[in-house]
Amino acid sequence: MTTHTEEAGVPAGTVSRKDDGPARANRSERLSALAQQHGALVTLVIAMTVASLSFDTFLTGDNLENMALSSAFLAVVALGTTFVIVTGGIDLSVGSLFALGGVLAAWGSQYGTAVALLLPLAVCGLIGLVNGLLIARVRLAPFIVTLAAMLGARGILLAITDEGSTTYLVDKDSFFATLGQGSLLGVGVPVWITVALFATGAVVLRRTRFGQYVYAVGGNEDAGALMGAPVARTKISVYTLSGLCAGLAGALNAAWLVSGVTILGTGMELEAISAVVIGGTLLSGGFGFISGSLVGVLLLKVIQNVINQIGSLDSAYQQVVSGAFLAVVVVAQTWLGRRRRVL
């Protein structure tokens, strides 16, 4: 009996090269997806390995603790920014909300820990809610709305601090200060809070219906609406969440510094966006990971720490290196995205 492959001129037991095409395309697509999702993690491991071999002080407990603490506050801001960017939006107000949240927390700490935490959450969450309503219901551009919120929040900050001349202090012996300066098992409390928030955020984005709505809105808003996704409500929710995260990060930072510093937060929105994009989230929306944003934050902090370790380089080089690295990541993501569509 002659097999089908023998009749076609192909020896029995072999597979035609044409049949390998779809399998090869699927493998290439999976590799491209893995590169987008885990590329930042691989880069982080390489950067830390090189830094540890180059500087004896890099892997010391004090240096790692300082990096973890400085990363925690930016990471909380980046968490909320991730949800916004996955929907295809942008939030430029988080830096000002971070500073405003810190000042409100420091002022409210004189009335107890509850006020110190709830006041910045309420005010910053309200500003995020207004951003979401204007974007989702009035259909204004996110860039313009959040830019206006950034300026407005900074104006409120200056108004309650007498143009920045008044600095509110936190009692070092208060429980609120312990949230910023305390430690558990040798790790700072802000770090534990950040880890808990990211674990919760990952579950929400990947395992809940709300997370599915976030991806649907970012992937194709019209198609998402046809599938039953509440587009407007989802947008309002993610901008409110972004405001809450920025306010909480500011409050934790105030507890750590035991004061509400008015000059903080400038440019933090760009750092948060950079960390999210470096972590694999597409600026066009519809694709992103909570864990990737955390890796992006850590990678930025490692780069900054390495520049500080060198000592002979000015701190301005941190921005140059971060900007160049972000440009490379965006180009790589664009190429990988096009490659996946072609495949």
mmCIF file of N, CA, C and O in Angstrom, residues 122-168:
data_model
loop_
_atom_site.group_PDB
_atom_site.id
_atom_site.type_symbol
_atom_site.label_atom_id
_atom_site.label_comp_id
_atom_site.label_asym_id
_atom_site.label_seq_id
_atom_site.Cartn_x
_atom_site.Cartn_y
_atom_site.Cartn_z
ATOM 1 N N ALA A 122 -8.987 60.471 50.094
ATOM 2 C CA ALA A 122 -10.243 61.092 49.697
ATOM 3 C C ALA A 122 -10.026 62.195 48.665
ATOM 4 O O ALA A 122 -10.703 62.241 47.627
ATOM 5 N N VAL A 123 -9.067 63.086 48.930
ATOM 6 C CA VAL A 123 -8.841 64.227 48.033
ATOM 7 C C VAL A 123 -8.272 63.767 46.692
ATOM 8 O O VAL A 123 -8.765 64.142 45.624
ATOM 9 N N CYS A 124 -7.229 62.939 46.735
ATOM 10 C CA CYS A 124 -6.594 62.487 45.497
ATOM 11 C C CYS A 124 -7.510 61.542 44.720
ATOM 12 O O CYS A 124 -7.544 61.580 43.480
ATOM 13 N N GLY A 125 -8.264 60.710 45.435
ATOM 14 C CA GLY A 125 -9.231 59.856 44.761
ATOM 15 C C GLY A 125 -10.326 60.666 44.093
ATOM 16 O O GLY A 125 -10.788 60.329 42.995
ATOM 17 N N LEU A 126 -10.751 61.762 44.731
ATOM 18 C CA LEU A 126 -11.771 62.632 44.142
ATOM 19 C C LEU A 126 -11.260 63.288 42.871
ATOM 20 O O LEU A 126 -11.986 63.388 41.868
ATOM 21 N N ILE A 127 -10.017 63.744 42.896
ATOM 22 C CA ILE A 127 -9.444 64.346 41.693
ATOM 23 C C ILE A 127 -9.349 63.309 40.579
ATOM 24 O O ILE A 127 -9.646 63.599 39.405
ATOM 25 N N GLY A 128 -8.959 62.075 40.928
ATOM 26 C CA GLY A 128 -8.943 61.017 39.928
ATOM 27 C C GLY A 128 -10.322 60.717 39.381
ATOM 28 O O GLY A 128 -10.491 60.461 38.178
ATOM 29 N N LEU A 129 -11.330 60.764 40.257
ATOM 30 C CA LEU A 129 -12.711 60.553 39.828
ATOM 31 C C LEU A 129 -13.155 61.620 38.838
ATOM 32 O O LEU A 129 -13.791 61.317 37.810
ATOM 33 N N VAL A 130 -12.822 62.873 39.124
ATOM 34 C CA VAL A 130 -13.170 63.966 38.212
ATOM 35 C C VAL A 130 -12.468 63.770 36.866
ATOM 36 O O VAL A 130 -13.067 63.982 35.797
ATOM 37 N N ASN A 131 -11.203 63.364 36.912
ATOM 38 C CA ASN A 131 -10.492 63.072 35.664
ATOM 39 C C ASN A 131 -11.241 62.025 34.852
ATOM 40 O O ASN A 131 -11.452 62.179 33.638
ATOM 41 N N GLY A 132 -11.645 60.936 35.520
ATOM 42 C CA GLY A 132 -12.344 59.866 34.835
ATOM 43 C C GLY A 132 -13.682 60.307 34.259
ATOM 44 O O GLY A 132 -14.047 59.926 33.138
ATOM 45 N N LEU A 133 -14.424 61.112 35.007
ATOM 46 C CA LEU A 133 -15.719 61.590 34.513
ATOM 47 C C LEU A 133 -15.560 62.468 33.275
ATOM 48 O O LEU A 133 -16.319 62.346 32.304
ATOM 49 N N LEU A 134 -14.575 63.360 33.305
ATOM 50 C CA LEU A 134 -14.357 64.246 32.153
ATOM 51 C C LEU A 134 -13.900 63.459 30.927
ATOM 52 O O LEU A 134 -14.272 63.774 29.794
ATOM 53 N N ILE A 135 -13.100 62.422 31.155
ATOM 54 C CA ILE A 135 -12.596 61.627 30.033
ATOM 55 C C ILE A 135 -13.667 60.687 29.490
ATOM 56 O O ILE A 135 -13.848 60.563 28.279
ATOM 57 N N ALA A 136 -14.392 60.027 30.394
ATOM 58 C CA ALA A 136 -15.347 59.009 29.972
ATOM 59 C C ALA A 136 -16.696 59.590 29.557
ATOM 60 O O ALA A 136 -17.291 59.139 28.576
ATOM 61 N N ARG A 137 -17.191 60.569 30.318
ATOM 62 C CA ARG A 137 -18.527 61.097 30.044
ATOM 63 C C ARG A 137 -18.513 62.297 29.095
ATOM 64 O O ARG A 137 -19.331 62.382 28.175
ATOM 65 N N VAL A 138 -17.582 63.222 29.314
ATOM 66 C CA VAL A 138 -17.510 64.415 28.465
ATOM 67 C C VAL A 138 -16.659 64.146 27.234
ATOM 68 O O VAL A 138 -16.682 64.908 26.276
ATOM 69 N N ARG A 139 -15.899 63.039 27.257
ATOM 70 C CA ARG A 139 -15.066 62.604 26.134
ATOM 71 C C ARG A 139 -13.956 63.603 25.802
ATOM 72 O O ARG A 139 -13.666 63.876 24.641
ATOM 73 N N LEU A 140 -13.347 64.151 26.845
ATOM 74 C CA LEU A 140 -12.186 65.007 26.645
ATOM 75 C C LEU A 140 -10.932 64.143 26.565
ATOM 76 O O LEU A 140 -10.901 63.016 27.038
ATOM 77 N N ALA A 141 -9.895 64.701 25.956
ATOM 78 C CA ALA A 141 -8.643 63.955 25.789
ATOM 79 C C ALA A 141 -7.970 63.740 27.138
ATOM 80 O O ALA A 141 -7.834 64.688 27.920
ATOM 81 N N PRO A 142 -7.536 62.504 27.441
ATOM 82 C CA PRO A 142 -6.866 62.236 28.732
ATOM 83 C C PRO A 142 -5.650 63.115 28.964
ATOM 84 O O PRO A 142 -5.396 63.530 30.100
ATOM 85 N N PHE A 143 -4.902 63.406 27.925
ATOM 86 C CA PHE A 143 -3.700 64.228 28.077
ATOM 87 C C PHE A 143 -4.062 65.607 28.615
ATOM 88 O O PHE A 143 -3.428 66.103 29.562
ATOM 89 N N ILE A 144 -5.088 66.231 28.040
ATOM 90 C CA ILE A 144 -5.476 67.578 28.451
ATOM 91 C C ILE A 144 -6.090 67.566 29.847
ATOM 92 O O ILE A 144 -5.767 68.413 30.694
ATOM 93 N N VAL A 145 -6.955 66.605 30.109
ATOM 94 C CA VAL A 145 -7.643 66.545 31.404
ATOM 95 C C VAL A 145 -6.638 66.344 32.536
ATOM 96 O O VAL A 145 -6.662 67.049 33.548
ATOM 97 N N THR A 146 -5.763 65.367 32.377
ATOM 98 C CA THR A 146 -4.815 65.080 33.455
ATOM 99 C C THR A 146 -3.725 66.149 33.569
ATOM 100 O O THR A 146 -3.170 66.351 34.645
ATOM 101 N N LEU A 147 -3.416 66.821 32.462
ATOM 102 C CA LEU A 147 -2.487 67.951 32.537
ATOM 103 C C LEU A 147 -3.092 69.075 33.374
ATOM 104 O O LEU A 147 -2.417 69.686 34.216
ATOM 105 N N ALA A 148 -4.384 69.345 33.151
ATOM 106 C CA ALA A 148 -5.071 70.354 33.951
ATOM 107 C C ALA A 148 -5.125 69.943 35.417
ATOM 108 O O ALA A 148 -4.939 70.770 36.323
ATOM 109 N N ALA A 149 -5.356 68.645 35.671
ATOM 110 C CA ALA A 149 -5.377 68.152 37.059
ATOM 111 C C ALA A 149 -4.001 68.270 37.702
ATOM 112 O O ALA A 149 -3.896 68.572 38.898
ATOM 113 N N MET A 150 -2.955 68.053 36.925
ATOM 114 C CA MET A 150 -1.598 68.191 37.450
ATOM 115 C C MET A 150 -1.347 69.621 37.924
ATOM 116 O O MET A 150 -0.848 69.845 39.031
ATOM 117 N N LEU A 151 -1.732 70.576 37.108
ATOM 118 C CA LEU A 151 -1.546 71.976 37.474
ATOM 119 C C LEU A 151 -2.459 72.364 38.639
ATOM 120 O O LEU A 151 -2.052 73.093 39.548
ATOM 121 N N GLY A 152 -3.701 71.862 38.620
ATOM 122 C CA GLY A 152 -4.636 72.179 39.694
ATOM 123 C C GLY A 152 -4.206 71.624 41.031
ATOM 124 O O GLY A 152 -4.282 72.312 42.062
ATOM 125 N N ALA A 153 -3.733 70.377 41.035
ATOM 126 C CA ALA A 153 -3.283 69.758 42.284
ATOM 127 C C ALA A 153 -2.062 70.484 42.836
ATOM 128 O O ALA A 153 -1.943 70.689 44.048
ATOM 129 N N ARG A 154 -1.169 70.891 41.953
ATOM 130 C CA ARG A 154 0.006 71.629 42.412
ATOM 131 C C ARG A 154 -0.412 72.981 42.973
ATOM 132 O O ARG A 154 0.168 73.470 43.951
ATOM 133 N N GLY A 155 -1.443 73.605 42.386
ATOM 134 C CA GLY A 155 -1.951 74.876 42.906
ATOM 135 C C GLY A 155 -2.561 74.722 44.286
ATOM 136 O O GLY A 155 -2.341 75.556 45.175
ATOM 137 N N ILE A 156 -3.331 73.634 44.495
ATOM 138 C CA ILE A 156 -3.906 73.363 45.821
ATOM 139 C C ILE A 156 -2.789 73.166 46.837
ATOM 140 O O ILE A 156 -2.854 73.668 47.977
ATOM 141 N N LEU A 157 -1.756 72.446 46.440
ATOM 142 C CA LEU A 157 -0.616 72.200 47.310
ATOM 143 C C LEU A 157 0.037 73.505 47.758
ATOM 144 O O LEU A 157 0.329 73.703 48.942
ATOM 145 N N LEU A 158 0.249 74.403 46.813
ATOM 146 C CA LEU A 158 0.875 75.691 47.145
ATOM 147 C C LEU A 158 -0.040 76.546 48.015
ATOM 148 O O LEU A 158 0.432 77.285 48.889
ATOM 149 N N ALA A 159 -1.341 76.436 47.788
ATOM 150 C CA ALA A 159 -2.286 77.244 48.566
ATOM 151 C C ALA A 159 -2.307 76.838 50.033
ATOM 152 O O ALA A 159 -2.365 77.689 50.929
ATOM 153 N N ILE A 160 -2.250 75.533 50.317
ATOM 154 C CA ILE A 160 -2.346 75.083 51.709
ATOM 155 C C ILE A 160 -0.997 75.125 52.425
ATOM 156 O O ILE A 160 -0.935 74.887 53.626
ATOM 157 N N THR A 161 0.068 75.421 51.687
ATOM 158 C CA THR A 161 1.397 75.517 52.317
ATOM 159 C C THR A 161 1.966 76.931 52.221
ATOM 160 O O THR A 161 3.169 77.118 52.413
ATOM 161 N N ASP A 162 1.097 77.916 51.930
ATOM 162 C CA ASP A 162 1.551 79.310 51.816
ATOM 163 C C ASP A 162 2.696 79.436 50.814
ATOM 164 O O ASP A 162 3.800 79.894 51.138
ATOM 165 N N GLU A 163 2.416 78.995 49.595
ATOM 166 C CA GLU A 163 3.408 79.031 48.513
ATOM 167 C C GLU A 163 4.649 78.204 48.832
ATOM 168 O O GLU A 163 5.755 78.500 48.365
ATOM 169 N N GLY A 164 4.471 77.162 49.603
ATOM 170 C CA GLY A 164 5.575 76.275 49.918
ATOM 171 C C GLY A 164 6.410 76.694 51.110
ATOM 172 O O GLY A 164 7.391 76.020 51.450
ATOM 173 N N SER A 165 6.025 77.769 51.768
ATOM 174 C CA SER A 165 6.823 78.253 52.903
ATOM 175 C C SER A 165 6.536 77.504 54.199
ATOM 176 O O SER A 165 7.315 77.581 55.149
ATOM 177 N N THR A 166 5.409 76.780 54.253
ATOM 178 C CA THR A 166 5.031 76.029 55.452
ATOM 179 C C THR A 166 5.235 74.540 55.219
ATOM 180 O O THR A 166 4.745 73.992 54.233
ATOM 181 N N THR A 167 5.956 73.908 56.108
ATOM 182 C CA THR A 167 6.193 72.461 56.019
ATOM 183 C C THR A 167 5.575 71.782 57.236
ATOM 184 O O THR A 167 5.939 72.084 58.374
ATOM 185 N N TYR A 168 4.628 70.900 57.006
ATOM 186 C CA TYR A 168 3.956 70.197 58.099
ATOM 187 C C TYR A 168 4.788 68.974 58.487
ATOM 188 O O TYR A 168 5.256 68.211 57.632
#
